[in-house]
Short mmCIF file of C-alpha atoms in Angstrom, two decimals:
data_model
loop_
_atom_site.label_atom_id
_atom_site.label_comp_id
_atom_site.label_asym_id
_atom_site.label_seq_id
_atom_site.Cartn_x
_atom_site.Cartn_y
_atom_site.Cartn_z
CA MET A 522 257.19 22.02 -70.18
CA PRO A 523 253.99 21.46 -68.07
CA PRO A 524 250.48 20.91 -70.68
CA ALA A 525 248.42 24.18 -70.74
CA THR A 526 245.60 24.58 -68.31
CA PRO A 527 242.65 25.50 -69.78
CA THR A 528 240.97 28.86 -69.30
CA ALA A 529 237.73 30.25 -69.97
CA SER A 530 236.92 34.43 -71.14
CA GLY A 531 233.54 35.52 -72.54
CA PRO A 532 230.16 33.79 -72.14
CA VAL A 533 229.17 30.33 -72.79
CA ASN A 534 226.71 30.39 -75.81
CA ARG A 535 223.88 28.99 -74.25
CA GLY A 536 221.23 27.77 -77.07
CA PRO A 537 218.21 26.40 -76.31
CA GLU A 538 218.88 23.47 -73.75
CA GLY A 539 217.29 20.28 -74.08
CA THR A 540 217.93 15.81 -73.97
CA VAL A 541 219.40 13.35 -76.00
CA LEU A 542 217.93 10.71 -78.14
CA ALA A 543 219.96 7.90 -79.81
CA TRP A 544 219.18 4.93 -82.51
CA GLY A 545 221.34 2.51 -84.11
CA LEU A 546 224.01 0.69 -83.48
CA ASN A 547 225.13 0.07 -79.44
CA ASP A 548 227.74 -2.67 -79.40
CA ARG A 549 230.11 -0.10 -78.02
CA GLY A 550 227.73 1.68 -75.62
CA ASN A 551 227.37 4.71 -78.19
CA LEU A 552 223.80 5.24 -77.64
CA GLY A 553 224.35 6.35 -74.20
CA ILE A 554 221.73 3.79 -72.57
CA GLY A 555 223.62 2.71 -69.81
CA SER A 556 224.20 -0.79 -71.55
CA ARG A 557 226.10 -2.35 -74.89
CA SER A 558 223.33 -4.89 -75.29
CA GLY A 559 219.95 -3.81 -76.45
CA PRO A 560 217.04 -2.86 -76.85
CA GLN A 561 216.78 -4.46 -79.69
CA THR A 562 219.11 -6.37 -81.95
CA CYS A 563 219.24 -6.24 -85.77
CA GLY A 564 220.80 -7.69 -88.58
CA MET A 565 222.31 -11.08 -89.66
CA ASP A 566 224.79 -10.74 -86.68
CA ALA A 567 222.05 -9.77 -84.13
CA VAL A 568 224.15 -6.41 -83.11
CA PRO A 569 222.53 -4.67 -80.23
CA CYS A 570 220.53 -1.70 -81.13
CA ALA A 571 217.52 0.64 -81.09
CA THR A 572 215.28 1.14 -84.35
CA HIS A 573 213.40 3.87 -82.30
CA PRO A 574 214.73 7.46 -80.61
CA THR A 575 215.75 6.16 -77.19
CA PRO A 576 216.72 8.65 -74.38
CA VAL A 577 220.54 9.10 -73.47
CA VAL A 578 221.08 8.46 -70.11
CA GLY A 579 221.81 11.63 -67.97
CA PRO A 580 222.31 14.88 -68.91
CA THR A 581 219.08 17.26 -69.66
CA HIS A 582 220.70 20.58 -70.18
CA VAL A 583 222.18 19.84 -73.12
CA THR A 584 222.91 22.67 -76.18
CA SER A 585 225.16 20.64 -78.74
CA ILE A 586 225.65 17.17 -80.01
CA ALA A 587 228.70 15.39 -82.18
CA ALA A 588 228.49 11.78 -83.00
CA GLY A 589 232.23 10.05 -83.84
CA GLY A 590 232.68 6.95 -85.96
CA TYR A 591 231.39 4.87 -82.38
CA TYR A 592 231.05 7.51 -79.64
CA ALA A 593 229.25 10.33 -78.99
CA MET A 594 229.70 13.95 -77.53
CA ALA A 595 227.21 16.14 -75.75
CA LEU A 596 227.82 19.93 -74.61
CA ASP A 597 226.17 21.00 -71.79
CA ALA A 598 224.67 24.76 -70.92
CA ASP A 599 227.56 25.23 -68.40
CA GLY A 600 230.30 24.61 -71.24
CA ASN A 601 231.03 20.91 -69.98
CA VAL A 602 231.24 17.95 -72.53
CA LEU A 603 230.13 14.37 -71.58
CA ALA A 604 230.93 11.65 -73.79
CA TRP A 605 230.44 8.25 -74.30
CA GLY A 606 230.63 4.73 -76.11
CA ASP A 607 234.29 3.25 -77.46
CA ASN A 608 237.42 4.82 -76.00
CA GLN A 609 239.87 2.45 -77.72
CA TYR A 610 242.22 5.43 -78.37
CA GLY A 611 241.16 8.01 -75.65
CA GLU A 612 239.06 10.20 -77.67
CA LEU A 613 236.32 9.58 -74.58
CA GLY A 614 238.81 12.45 -72.72
CA ASN A 615 238.32 11.46 -69.46
CA GLY A 616 241.93 9.52 -68.74
CA THR A 617 241.17 6.07 -69.52
CA THR A 618 240.91 4.14 -72.25
CA ASP A 619 237.74 2.27 -71.05
CA ASP A 620 234.34 1.72 -72.58
CA GLN A 621 231.72 4.33 -71.23
CA ALA A 622 227.97 3.03 -71.50
CA VAL A 623 226.66 6.40 -70.43
CA PRO A 624 227.58 10.08 -70.81
CA THR A 625 230.76 10.97 -68.85
CA ARG A 626 232.56 14.38 -68.39
CA VAL A 627 235.81 15.29 -69.99
CA SER A 628 238.54 15.93 -68.10
CA GLY A 629 240.19 19.59 -68.19
CA LEU A 630 238.03 21.78 -70.01
CA ALA A 631 235.98 25.18 -69.02
CA GLY A 632 233.54 27.37 -71.10
CA VAL A 633 233.08 25.26 -74.07
CA THR A 634 231.07 26.82 -77.29
CA ALA A 635 231.69 23.82 -79.38
CA ILE A 636 232.85 20.15 -80.13
CA ALA A 637 233.64 17.95 -82.82
CA ALA A 638 234.01 14.03 -82.97
CA ALA A 639 235.77 12.14 -86.18
CA PRO A 640 234.33 9.49 -87.91
CA ALA A 641 235.90 6.41 -87.49
CA ASP A 642 239.09 5.10 -90.16
CA GLU A 643 239.51 1.71 -91.36
CA LEU A 644 241.21 0.97 -88.15
CA GLY A 645 238.68 2.40 -85.91
CA SER A 646 240.70 5.52 -85.07
CA GLU A 647 238.77 8.16 -83.16
CA HIS A 648 239.94 11.75 -81.71
CA SER A 649 237.88 14.76 -80.45
CA LEU A 650 237.83 18.57 -80.61
CA ALA A 651 236.60 21.26 -78.17
CA LEU A 652 236.61 24.88 -78.68
CA GLU A 653 237.02 27.58 -75.94
CA SER A 654 234.99 30.75 -75.14
CA ASN A 655 238.27 32.68 -75.54
CA GLY A 656 239.17 30.82 -79.09
CA THR A 657 241.73 27.56 -78.39
CA VAL A 658 241.18 24.58 -79.20
CA TRP A 659 241.58 21.73 -77.22
CA ALA A 660 241.66 17.83 -78.49
CA TRP A 661 242.50 14.23 -77.51
CA GLY A 662 241.99 10.49 -78.37
CA ASP A 663 244.08 8.90 -81.69
CA ASN A 664 247.27 10.97 -82.57
CA LEU A 665 249.24 8.60 -85.29
CA PHE A 666 249.31 11.54 -87.99
CA GLY A 667 249.10 14.51 -85.58
CA GLU A 668 245.34 15.19 -85.65
CA VAL A 669 245.77 16.10 -81.83
CA GLY A 670 248.12 18.82 -83.18
CA ASP A 671 249.89 19.48 -79.97
CA GLY A 672 253.52 18.63 -82.40
CA SER A 673 253.20 14.88 -81.05
CA THR A 674 252.09 11.42 -82.70
CA THR A 675 251.02 10.50 -79.26
CA GLU A 676 247.68 9.14 -77.96
CA ARG A 677 246.01 11.32 -75.62
CA ASN A 678 243.17 9.91 -73.45
CA SER A 679 242.70 13.54 -71.93
CA PRO A 680 242.60 17.24 -73.48
CA VAL A 681 245.74 19.62 -74.88
CA GLN A 682 246.11 22.57 -76.19
CA VAL A 683 246.33 22.62 -79.97
CA HIS A 684 249.22 24.28 -80.51
CA GLY A 685 248.97 28.05 -81.59
CA LEU A 686 245.55 28.64 -82.76
CA SER A 687 243.47 31.47 -81.57
CA ASP A 688 240.57 33.42 -82.41
CA VAL A 689 238.97 30.22 -83.51
CA THR A 690 235.32 30.39 -83.97
CA ALA A 691 234.44 26.58 -85.35
CA ILE A 692 235.93 23.27 -85.49
CA ALA A 693 235.53 19.76 -87.54
CA ALA A 694 237.23 16.82 -87.05
CA GLY A 695 237.71 14.06 -90.08
CA GLY A 696 239.39 10.81 -90.17
CA GLU A 697 242.55 11.58 -88.92
CA PHE A 698 242.59 15.13 -89.42
CA SER A 699 241.12 17.97 -87.82
CA LEU A 700 239.88 21.88 -89.15
CA ALA A 701 239.86 25.21 -87.24
CA LEU A 702 238.14 28.17 -89.03
CA LYS A 703 239.19 31.26 -87.53
CA GLY A 704 238.14 35.04 -86.99
CA ASP A 705 239.52 36.48 -90.19
CA GLY A 706 237.67 33.31 -92.53
CA SER A 707 241.09 31.04 -92.53
CA ILE A 708 241.10 27.72 -92.52
CA TRP A 709 243.75 25.95 -90.47
CA ALA A 710 244.30 22.22 -90.84
CA TRP A 711 246.27 19.45 -89.23
CA GLY A 712 246.58 15.51 -89.15
CA ASP A 713 246.91 13.19 -92.11
CA ASN A 714 247.64 14.74 -95.55
CA ARG A 715 246.95 11.50 -97.35
CA GLU A 716 244.45 12.24 -100.79
CA GLY A 717 245.04 16.06 -99.85
CA LYS A 718 243.27 15.81 -96.80
CA LEU A 719 244.77 19.24 -95.13
CA GLY A 720 244.10 21.40 -98.47
CA ILE A 721 247.80 22.16 -98.59
CA GLY A 722 248.97 20.20 -101.55
CA ILE A 723 250.24 16.67 -100.62
CA ASP A 724 254.18 18.15 -101.87
CA ASN A 725 253.62 20.90 -99.20
CA SER A 726 252.97 18.47 -96.23
CA PRO A 727 255.32 19.89 -93.38
CA ARG A 728 256.63 16.32 -92.46
CA GLY A 729 255.86 12.80 -92.48
CA CYS A 730 254.43 10.62 -89.82
CA ALA A 731 256.00 7.10 -89.16
CA VAL A 732 253.48 4.44 -89.09
CA GLU A 733 253.14 0.70 -89.43
CA GLY A 734 255.81 -0.05 -86.99
CA GLY A 735 257.53 2.66 -88.61
CA ARG A 736 258.28 0.94 -92.07
CA GLU A 737 256.49 3.86 -94.05
CA SER A 738 256.48 7.43 -93.54
CA TYR A 739 253.24 9.49 -94.83
CA PRO A 740 252.64 13.29 -95.40
CA CYS A 741 251.13 15.21 -91.92
CA ALA A 742 251.43 17.78 -90.11
CA THR A 743 251.41 17.66 -85.84
CA THR A 744 250.28 21.53 -85.96
CA PRO A 745 248.08 24.08 -87.49
CA VAL A 746 249.13 24.56 -91.09
CA ARG A 747 246.91 27.44 -93.07
CA ILE A 748 245.45 26.94 -96.33
CA LEU A 749 246.26 29.24 -98.30
CA ALA A 750 244.53 28.82 -100.99
CA LEU A 751 241.06 29.68 -99.35
CA ALA A 752 239.59 32.68 -97.34
CA GLY A 753 236.40 34.18 -96.34
CA VAL A 754 235.24 30.98 -95.22
CA VAL A 755 231.99 31.54 -92.93
CA ALA A 756 231.38 27.07 -92.46
CA LEU A 757 233.11 24.08 -92.84
CA ALA A 758 232.57 20.28 -92.42
CA ALA A 759 235.14 17.36 -92.39
CA GLY A 760 234.26 13.68 -93.79
CA ALA A 761 236.65 10.71 -93.54
CA THR A 762 238.59 11.77 -96.61
CA HIS A 763 237.19 14.60 -97.84
CA SER A 764 236.33 18.68 -96.33
CA LEU A 765 234.16 21.22 -97.63
CA ALA A 766 234.01 25.26 -97.05
CA VAL A 767 231.45 27.74 -97.84
CA ARG A 768 232.50 31.02 -98.65
CA GLY A 769 231.03 34.13 -97.59
CA ASP A 770 229.14 34.18 -101.22
CA GLY A 771 227.48 31.30 -100.88
CA GLY A 772 230.15 29.44 -102.89
CA VAL A 773 231.73 25.70 -101.80
CA TRP A 774 234.78 24.51 -101.98
CA ALA A 775 236.26 21.02 -101.49
CA TRP A 776 239.29 19.41 -101.17
CA GLY A 777 240.93 15.63 -100.46
CA ASP A 778 239.84 12.42 -102.20
CA SER A 779 236.99 12.02 -105.06
CA THR A 780 237.18 8.35 -105.72
CA HIS A 781 233.21 8.19 -105.17
CA GLY A 782 233.16 12.16 -106.52
CA GLU A 783 232.30 13.33 -103.09
CA LEU A 784 234.18 16.84 -104.06
CA GLY A 785 231.03 17.27 -106.51
CA VAL A 786 233.51 18.97 -109.19
CA GLY A 787 233.06 16.60 -112.08
CA ASP A 788 235.52 15.54 -114.23
CA ALA A 789 237.64 18.12 -113.06
CA ALA A 790 238.52 15.09 -110.19
CA ASN A 791 240.03 13.16 -113.45
CA ALA A 792 241.82 15.86 -115.19
CA GLY A 793 245.38 15.26 -114.03
CA GLY A 794 244.70 13.10 -110.94
CA VAL A 795 244.46 14.28 -107.34
CA ASP A 796 247.79 16.27 -107.16
CA ALA A 797 246.10 18.58 -110.13
CA CYS A 798 243.05 19.04 -108.92
CA CYS A 799 241.93 18.17 -105.26
CA ASP A 800 244.64 18.60 -102.73
CA VAL A 801 244.12 22.03 -102.53
CA PRO A 802 240.09 23.75 -102.48
CA THR A 803 238.68 23.57 -105.84
CA ARG A 804 235.41 25.24 -106.08
CA VAL A 805 231.94 22.54 -106.27
CA PRO A 806 229.82 24.01 -109.71
CA GLY A 807 226.16 24.35 -110.33
CA LEU A 808 225.23 25.10 -106.81
CA PRO A 809 223.05 28.13 -105.54
CA ALA A 810 223.65 30.04 -102.51
CA VAL A 811 224.45 27.51 -99.38
CA THR A 812 224.58 28.09 -95.97
CA ALA A 813 225.93 24.62 -94.64
CA VAL A 814 227.86 21.66 -95.88
CA ALA A 815 227.80 17.82 -94.07
CA ALA A 816 230.55 15.48 -95.18
CA GLY A 817 230.07 11.72 -94.71
CA ASP A 818 232.67 8.44 -95.51
CA PHE A 819 232.31 9.03 -99.31
CA SER A 820 229.48 11.76 -99.93
CA SER A 821 228.51 15.53 -99.36
CA LEU A 822 225.48 17.27 -98.60
CA ALA A 823 224.39 21.35 -99.13
CA LEU A 824 221.78 22.87 -97.65
CA THR A 825 220.93 26.07 -99.56
CA ALA A 826 219.60 29.64 -98.37
CA ARG A 827 216.07 28.53 -99.86
CA GLY A 828 216.27 25.06 -97.24
CA THR A 829 215.96 22.88 -99.80
CA VAL A 830 219.73 20.36 -100.14
CA LEU A 831 221.59 19.11 -102.92
CA SER A 832 223.95 15.97 -102.57
CA TRP A 833 226.84 14.17 -104.43
CA GLY A 834 229.49 11.34 -104.03
CA ASP A 835 228.60 7.76 -103.08
CA ASN A 836 225.04 6.27 -103.40
CA SER A 837 225.21 2.52 -102.99
CA THR A 838 222.68 2.94 -100.17
CA GLY A 839 220.75 5.99 -101.22
CA GLU A 840 222.46 8.23 -98.85
CA LEU A 841 222.29 11.25 -101.91
CA GLY A 842 218.25 10.89 -100.97
CA ASP A 843 217.42 11.09 -104.84
CA GLY A 844 215.68 8.13 -105.35
CA THR A 845 218.62 5.82 -106.74
CA THR A 846 221.98 4.55 -105.86
CA THR A 847 223.95 6.21 -108.62
CA GLU A 848 226.81 7.70 -107.69
CA ARG A 849 227.15 11.28 -108.55
CA ASP A 850 230.11 13.63 -109.23
CA THR A 851 228.30 16.76 -109.24
CA PRO A 852 225.68 18.03 -106.73
CA VAL A 853 221.65 16.83 -107.72
CA LEU A 854 218.87 18.24 -106.01
CA ILE A 855 216.92 16.14 -103.19
CA PRO A 856 213.46 15.95 -104.45
CA GLY A 857 210.34 17.04 -101.68
CA LEU A 858 212.97 17.75 -99.30
CA THR A 859 211.92 21.92 -98.37
CA ASP A 860 212.26 24.30 -95.15
CA VAL A 861 215.36 22.49 -94.13
CA ARG A 862 217.33 23.91 -91.06
CA ALA A 863 220.16 22.06 -90.18
CA ILE A 864 221.81 18.65 -92.05
CA SER A 865 224.03 15.70 -91.40
CA MET A 866 225.60 13.12 -92.82
CA GLY A 867 227.13 9.62 -91.25
CA SER A 868 229.28 7.03 -92.87
CA SER A 869 225.98 6.00 -95.32
CA GLN A 870 223.10 7.82 -94.00
CA SER A 871 222.07 11.35 -93.82
CA LEU A 872 219.59 12.97 -91.52
CA ALA A 873 217.80 16.62 -92.16
CA LEU A 874 216.10 18.99 -89.34
CA VAL A 875 213.10 20.76 -91.02
CA SER A 876 211.59 24.15 -89.62
CA ALA A 877 208.93 22.27 -87.72
CA GLY A 878 211.76 20.80 -85.43
CA THR A 879 210.95 17.38 -86.45
CA VAL A 880 213.31 14.78 -88.34
CA VAL A 881 214.03 12.54 -91.94
CA GLY A 882 216.05 10.32 -92.87
CA TRP A 883 217.50 8.33 -95.86
CA GLY A 884 220.23 5.98 -96.78
CA ASP A 885 221.43 2.88 -95.31
CA ASN A 886 219.37 1.69 -92.06
CA SER A 887 220.83 -2.02 -91.65
CA GLU A 888 221.06 -1.57 -87.68
CA GLY A 889 218.09 0.82 -87.58
CA GLN A 890 220.39 4.31 -87.71
CA LEU A 891 217.11 6.12 -89.53
CA GLY A 892 214.93 5.86 -86.34
CA ASP A 893 211.93 4.55 -88.39
CA GLY A 894 211.38 1.71 -86.66
CA THR A 895 212.91 -0.55 -89.35
CA SER A 896 215.89 -1.81 -91.18
CA THR A 897 214.67 -1.13 -94.51
CA GLU A 898 217.12 0.98 -96.84
CA ARG A 899 215.62 4.75 -98.07
CA GLU A 900 216.27 6.41 -100.94
CA THR A 901 214.26 9.06 -100.93
CA PRO A 902 213.54 10.88 -96.92
CA PHE A 903 211.39 9.52 -94.58
CA PRO A 904 209.98 10.48 -91.07
CA VAL A 905 211.88 9.75 -87.96
CA PRO A 906 208.47 8.77 -86.09
CA GLY A 907 207.79 10.59 -82.71
CA LEU A 908 210.21 13.20 -83.01
CA SER A 909 209.37 16.79 -82.30
CA GLY A 910 210.80 19.81 -80.72
CA VAL A 911 214.07 18.74 -81.88
CA THR A 912 217.14 22.07 -82.82
CA ALA A 913 219.68 19.51 -83.61
CA VAL A 914 220.85 16.11 -85.15
CA ALA A 915 223.80 14.07 -85.63
CA THR A 916 224.35 10.85 -87.50
CA ALA A 917 227.98 9.06 -87.75
CA LEU A 918 228.90 5.24 -87.83
CA GLU A 919 225.49 3.27 -88.18
CA TYR A 920 223.81 5.16 -85.36
CA SER A 921 222.01 8.85 -84.79
CA LEU A 922 221.59 12.14 -82.03
CA ALA A 923 219.16 14.43 -81.86
CA LEU A 924 218.50 17.03 -79.15
CA ARG A 925 214.96 17.83 -78.01
CA VAL A 926 214.26 21.12 -76.35
CA ASN A 927 212.95 19.98 -72.76
#
């Protein structure tokens, strides 16, 4: 059967249009500045980086941004997707596996309203998602565990339609797995189900995916399956090995790995092991009404209706923003951070967009990913100098993005 052809129906969601700025590590061209070198060097290994926000070459009518492990994406006002950076697994979606240091259009998509980029796993594997205005989802990139959702484990360097999904309103790409939120408030998941990433229970995995040269088989789903234990969801986020969802009542639910407390469920994570607790959604206690969540490699953030932020999980580089490096298995309030409009969490650093259109960051800064002109780790929120008029932020593996209104 020939692949489906993307079609668009209904209006494309046109938010404020702007340009993209990037900072942090640039060794794969992931800053989109036209080169994999400079403009500075960071760390003992003198890797190419930028410690201040630097304009991405090209697009000027961007409405949304996404940061993956070593690559980035932007959505423009016409519903086109552009991507740049690492392309080892075809995650740029342009039909090749060649890295790109400037934004390049993703082939074969029309009327896209949302994009998602996966964090890099231990092998650097990455995949991408796009939501079209007709409610269908398209995917491309690494597919070792079926995270592309087309029923195969074949790597895709251009978009293919995710099987069986319609009426989707939001998407999230995690470490070798994917999530979709439908209009009825249900969540659908596919890809790797180790550590209970899919939220359906490890024992309920539809199949096994053979990896490591076929010597082992791991639990997976190569097409979407519904997370039956969760309904009424309005927002979601996917990290490296865990996920978060917000229900209409403001409650947060988590599932997946909790080695570093990233699920925020406290002692429940140790009461019988992952199979008893965390391979299905479990409510995160002690939170006020939440409107948005963000998931990093081993940590989590929640934005409350009052504009404050709580954090939990790994804190080895200060990514929880509470002034310490103490790991937390239940939520803690980030002191002094108020009037927040959006949050993003990378591998070990975080960003917050405040109402004035300015940005603060905290956590790891070894490659300048906090954009403050230094490589100094920050255990509390610190302003990104020179940024104003920002409407969105995204951060990933040692680099960050901001969308600034024209």
